[in-house]
Short mmCIF file of C-alpha atoms in Angstrom, two decimals:
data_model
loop_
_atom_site.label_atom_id
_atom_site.label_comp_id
_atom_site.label_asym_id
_atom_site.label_seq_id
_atom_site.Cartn_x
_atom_site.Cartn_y
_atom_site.Cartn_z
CA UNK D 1 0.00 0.00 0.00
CA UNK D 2 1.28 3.31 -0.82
CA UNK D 3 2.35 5.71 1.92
CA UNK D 4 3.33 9.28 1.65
CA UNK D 5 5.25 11.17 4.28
CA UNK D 6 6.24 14.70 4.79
CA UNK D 7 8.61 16.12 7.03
CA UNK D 8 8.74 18.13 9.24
CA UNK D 9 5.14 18.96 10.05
CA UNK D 10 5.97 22.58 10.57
CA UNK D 11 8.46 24.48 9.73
CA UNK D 12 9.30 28.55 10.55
CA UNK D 13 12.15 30.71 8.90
CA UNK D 14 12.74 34.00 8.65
CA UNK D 15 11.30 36.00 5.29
CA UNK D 16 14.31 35.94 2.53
CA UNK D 17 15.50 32.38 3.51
CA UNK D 18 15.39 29.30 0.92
CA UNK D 19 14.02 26.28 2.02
CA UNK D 20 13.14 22.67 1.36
CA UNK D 21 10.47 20.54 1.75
CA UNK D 22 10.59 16.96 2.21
CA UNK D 23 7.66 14.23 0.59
CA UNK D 24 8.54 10.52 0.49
CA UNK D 25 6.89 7.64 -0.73
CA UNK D 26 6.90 3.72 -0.50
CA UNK D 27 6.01 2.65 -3.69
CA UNK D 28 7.85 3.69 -6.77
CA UNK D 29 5.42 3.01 -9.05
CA UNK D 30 3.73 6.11 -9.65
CA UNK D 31 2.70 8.17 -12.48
CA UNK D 32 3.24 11.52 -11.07
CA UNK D 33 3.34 13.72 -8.00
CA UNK D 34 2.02 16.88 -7.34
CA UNK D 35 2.36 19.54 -5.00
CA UNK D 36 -0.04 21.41 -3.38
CA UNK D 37 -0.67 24.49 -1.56
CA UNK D 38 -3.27 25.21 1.54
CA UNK D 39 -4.32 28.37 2.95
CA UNK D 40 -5.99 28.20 6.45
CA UNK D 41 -10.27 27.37 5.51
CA UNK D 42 -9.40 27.40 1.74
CA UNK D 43 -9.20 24.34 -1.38
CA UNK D 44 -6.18 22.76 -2.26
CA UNK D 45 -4.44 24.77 -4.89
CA UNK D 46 -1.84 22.80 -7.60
CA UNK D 47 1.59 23.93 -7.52
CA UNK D 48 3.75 21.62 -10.02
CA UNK D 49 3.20 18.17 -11.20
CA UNK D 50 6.25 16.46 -11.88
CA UNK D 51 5.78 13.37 -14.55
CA UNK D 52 7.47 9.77 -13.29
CA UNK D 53 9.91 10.03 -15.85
CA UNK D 54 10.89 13.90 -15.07
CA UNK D 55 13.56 14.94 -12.64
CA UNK D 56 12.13 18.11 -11.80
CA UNK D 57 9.63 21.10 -12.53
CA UNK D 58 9.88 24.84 -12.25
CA UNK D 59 7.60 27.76 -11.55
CA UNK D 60 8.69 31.37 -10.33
CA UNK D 61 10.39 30.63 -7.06
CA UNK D 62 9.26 27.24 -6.75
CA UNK D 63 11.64 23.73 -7.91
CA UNK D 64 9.93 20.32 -7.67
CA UNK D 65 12.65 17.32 -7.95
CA UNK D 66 11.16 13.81 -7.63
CA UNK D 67 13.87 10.94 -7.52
CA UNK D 68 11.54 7.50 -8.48
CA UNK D 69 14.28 5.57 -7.43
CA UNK D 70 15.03 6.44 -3.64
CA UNK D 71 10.91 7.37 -3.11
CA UNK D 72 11.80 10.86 -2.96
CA UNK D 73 10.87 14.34 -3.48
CA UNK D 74 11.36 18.25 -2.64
CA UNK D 75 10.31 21.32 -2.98
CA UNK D 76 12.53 24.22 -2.79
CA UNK D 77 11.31 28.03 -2.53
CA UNK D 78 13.85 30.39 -3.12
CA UNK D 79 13.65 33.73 -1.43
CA UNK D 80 10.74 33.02 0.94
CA UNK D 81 8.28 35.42 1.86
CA UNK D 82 5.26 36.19 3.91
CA UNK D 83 2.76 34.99 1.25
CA UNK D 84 4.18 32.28 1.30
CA UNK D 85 2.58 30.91 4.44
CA UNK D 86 0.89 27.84 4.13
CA UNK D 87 0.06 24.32 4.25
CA UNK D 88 2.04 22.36 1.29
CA UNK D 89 0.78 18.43 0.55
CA UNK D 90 2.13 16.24 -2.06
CA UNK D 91 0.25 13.79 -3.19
CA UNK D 92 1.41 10.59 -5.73
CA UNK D 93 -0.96 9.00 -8.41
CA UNK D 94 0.14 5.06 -8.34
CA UNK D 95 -0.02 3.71 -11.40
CA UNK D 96 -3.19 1.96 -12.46
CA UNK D 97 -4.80 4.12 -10.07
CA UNK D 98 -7.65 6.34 -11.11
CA UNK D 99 -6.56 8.73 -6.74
CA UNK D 100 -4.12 10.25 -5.43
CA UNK D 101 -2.27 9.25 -1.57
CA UNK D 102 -1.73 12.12 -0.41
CA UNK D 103 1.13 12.99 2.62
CA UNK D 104 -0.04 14.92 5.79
CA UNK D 105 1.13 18.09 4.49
CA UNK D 106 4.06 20.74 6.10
CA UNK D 107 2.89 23.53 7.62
CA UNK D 108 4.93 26.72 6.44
CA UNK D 109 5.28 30.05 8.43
CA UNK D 110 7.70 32.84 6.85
CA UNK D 111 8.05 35.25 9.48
CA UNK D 112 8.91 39.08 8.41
CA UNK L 1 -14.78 30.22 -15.30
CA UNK L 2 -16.01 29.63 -12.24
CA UNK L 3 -13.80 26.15 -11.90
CA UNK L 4 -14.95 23.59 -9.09
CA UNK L 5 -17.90 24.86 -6.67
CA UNK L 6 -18.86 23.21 -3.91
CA UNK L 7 -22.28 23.74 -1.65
CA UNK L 8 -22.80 24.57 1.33
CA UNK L 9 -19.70 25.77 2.74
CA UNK L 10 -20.39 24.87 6.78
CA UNK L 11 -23.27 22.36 7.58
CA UNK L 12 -24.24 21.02 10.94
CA UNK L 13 -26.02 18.08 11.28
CA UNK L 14 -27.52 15.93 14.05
CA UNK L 15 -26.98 11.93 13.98
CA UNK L 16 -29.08 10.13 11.29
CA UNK L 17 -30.29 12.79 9.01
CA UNK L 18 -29.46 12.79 6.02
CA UNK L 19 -28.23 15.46 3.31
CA UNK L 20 -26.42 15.86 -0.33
CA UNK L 21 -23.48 17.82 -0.55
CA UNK L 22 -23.31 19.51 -3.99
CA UNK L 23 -19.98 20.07 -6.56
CA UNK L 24 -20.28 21.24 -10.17
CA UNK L 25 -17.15 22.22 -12.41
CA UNK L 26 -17.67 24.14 -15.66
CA UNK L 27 -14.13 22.74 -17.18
CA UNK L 28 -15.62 19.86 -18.90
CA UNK L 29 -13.48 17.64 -16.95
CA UNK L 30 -14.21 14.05 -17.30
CA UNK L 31 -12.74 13.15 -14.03
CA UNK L 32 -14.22 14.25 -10.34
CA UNK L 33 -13.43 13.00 -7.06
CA UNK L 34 -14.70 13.43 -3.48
CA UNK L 35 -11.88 13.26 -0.82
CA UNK L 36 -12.17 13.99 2.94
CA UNK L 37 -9.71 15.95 5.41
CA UNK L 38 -9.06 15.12 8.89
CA UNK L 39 -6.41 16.09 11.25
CA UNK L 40 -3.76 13.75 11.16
CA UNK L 41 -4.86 11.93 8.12
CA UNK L 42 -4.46 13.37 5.49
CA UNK L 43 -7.06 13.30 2.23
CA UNK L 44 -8.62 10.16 1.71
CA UNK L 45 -10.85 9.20 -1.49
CA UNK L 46 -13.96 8.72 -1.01
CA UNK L 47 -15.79 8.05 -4.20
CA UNK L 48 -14.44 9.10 -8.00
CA UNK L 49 -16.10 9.29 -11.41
CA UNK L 50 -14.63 9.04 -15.02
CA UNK L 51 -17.38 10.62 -16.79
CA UNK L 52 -21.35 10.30 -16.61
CA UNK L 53 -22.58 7.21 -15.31
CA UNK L 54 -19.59 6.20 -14.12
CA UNK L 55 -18.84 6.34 -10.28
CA UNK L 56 -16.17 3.77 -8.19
CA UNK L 57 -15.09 3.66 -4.72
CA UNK L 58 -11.77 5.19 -3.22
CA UNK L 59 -10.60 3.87 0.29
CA UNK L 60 -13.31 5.34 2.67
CA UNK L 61 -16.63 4.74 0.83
CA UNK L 62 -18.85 3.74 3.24
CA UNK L 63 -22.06 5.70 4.66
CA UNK L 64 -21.67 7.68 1.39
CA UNK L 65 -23.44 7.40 -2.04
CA UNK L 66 -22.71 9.01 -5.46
CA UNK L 67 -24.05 9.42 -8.70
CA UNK L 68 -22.97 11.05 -12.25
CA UNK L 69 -25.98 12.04 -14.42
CA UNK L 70 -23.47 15.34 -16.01
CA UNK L 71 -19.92 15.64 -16.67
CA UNK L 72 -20.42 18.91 -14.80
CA UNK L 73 -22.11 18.18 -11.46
CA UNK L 74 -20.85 15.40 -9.15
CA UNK L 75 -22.87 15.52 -5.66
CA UNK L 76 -22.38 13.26 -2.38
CA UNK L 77 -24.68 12.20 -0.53
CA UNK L 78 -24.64 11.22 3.51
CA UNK L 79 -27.22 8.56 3.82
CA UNK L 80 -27.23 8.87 8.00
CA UNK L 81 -24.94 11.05 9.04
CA UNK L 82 -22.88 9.84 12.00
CA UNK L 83 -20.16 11.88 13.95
CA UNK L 84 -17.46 9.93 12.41
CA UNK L 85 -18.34 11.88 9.54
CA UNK L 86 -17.33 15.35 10.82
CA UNK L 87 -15.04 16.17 8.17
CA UNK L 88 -13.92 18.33 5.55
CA UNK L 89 -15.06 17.75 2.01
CA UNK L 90 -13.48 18.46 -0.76
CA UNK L 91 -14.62 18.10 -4.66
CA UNK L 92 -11.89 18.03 -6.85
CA UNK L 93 -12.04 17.46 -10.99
CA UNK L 94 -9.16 16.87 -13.80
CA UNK L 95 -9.40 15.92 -17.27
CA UNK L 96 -9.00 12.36 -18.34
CA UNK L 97 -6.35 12.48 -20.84
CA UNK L 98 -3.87 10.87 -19.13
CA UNK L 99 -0.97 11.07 -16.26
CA UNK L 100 0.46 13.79 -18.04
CA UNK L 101 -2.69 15.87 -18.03
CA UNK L 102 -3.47 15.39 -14.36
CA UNK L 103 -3.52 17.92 -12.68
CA UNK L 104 -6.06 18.54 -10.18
CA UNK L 105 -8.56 21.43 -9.51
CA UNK L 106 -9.88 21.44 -5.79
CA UNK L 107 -13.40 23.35 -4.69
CA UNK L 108 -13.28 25.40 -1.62
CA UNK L 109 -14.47 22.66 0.55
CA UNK L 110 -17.87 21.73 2.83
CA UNK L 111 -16.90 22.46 6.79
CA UNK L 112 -20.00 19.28 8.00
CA UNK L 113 -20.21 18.98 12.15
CA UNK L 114 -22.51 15.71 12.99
CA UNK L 115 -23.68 15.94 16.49
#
């Protein structure tokens, strides 16, 4: 059964720093993983979607890598700032699997 | 576009009733999904769809119903609502044309107490 993890739960750094956050997963057989964001009372919002067979994704500040192999993936945010407060989840689509398994999520506070 | 709407956004309920929680997309997404959020748990999938007339269960399916009559409108339905189903639901849609193409839209979310 697949099993996604994220770590640490929550996480604070001052605004400016870059950071990383952890997902990792059991099963390698996946199709892709996504990343989400989660503001406090609000939907899940998609960040990047990183194909099995892709290393990584990029969007503004944000880099996705997903290594298959080791079950492994991160998101880094350069130049963190107060908007960027949130919940982020990643979530894996196994293959032959019409859902995604999705980790607990890491909750993010940028202080200013 | 309005994307993936979900109704109501809070609803209390008391222990046996019974009520239909409502999601409608105006993507023409073939795909749409109910998941639930609890602390410490994650989402979990609670019933999916791949197009009209087509509905499966996900991994927590039970003491829920669902039906597809429209690619746009995907509603869930608590049969007798028991506290275990406090929860936060969320609709979420994608189109169906393949890993590559999946990625998801969430709705806002339905905030249901069961007393």
């Amino acid at each position: 059964k697949q099993e996604v993890t994220q770590i640490p739960a929550a996480l604070s750094v001052p605004e400016g720093e870059n950071l990383v956050l952890n997902c990792s997963f059991t099963d390698s057989a996946i199709y892709n993983l996504q990343w989400f964001r989660q503001d406090p009372g609000k939907g899940l919002t998609s960040l990047l979607l990183i194909q099995s067979s892709q290393r990584e994704q990029t969007s503004g500040r944000l880099n996705a890598s997903l290594d298959k192999s080791s079950g492994r993936s991160t998101l880094y945010i350069a130049a963190s700032q107060p908007g960027d407060s949130a919940t982020y989840l990643c979530a894996v689509r196994p293959q032959g699997a019409q859902k995604l398994v999705f980790g607990q999520g890491t909750r993010l506070t940028i202080n200013p | 576009n309005a994307g993936v709407t979900q109704t109501p956004k809070f609803q209390v309920l008391k222990t046996g009733q019974s009520m239909t929680l409502q999601c409608a997309q105006d993507m023409n997404h073939e795909y749409m999904s109910w998941y639930r959020q609890d602390p410490g748990m994650g989402l979990r999938l609670i019933h999916y769809s791949v197009g009209a007339g087509i509905t499966d269960q996900g991994e927590v399916p039970n003491g829920y119903n669902v039906s597809r009559s429209t690619t746009e409108d995907f509603p869930l339905r608590l049969l007798s609502a028991a506290p275990s189903q406090t929860s936060v639901y969320f609709c979420a849609s994608s189109p169906l044309g393949g890993p590559s193409t999946d990625t998801q839209y969430f709705g806002p979310g339905t905030r249901l107490t069961v007393l």
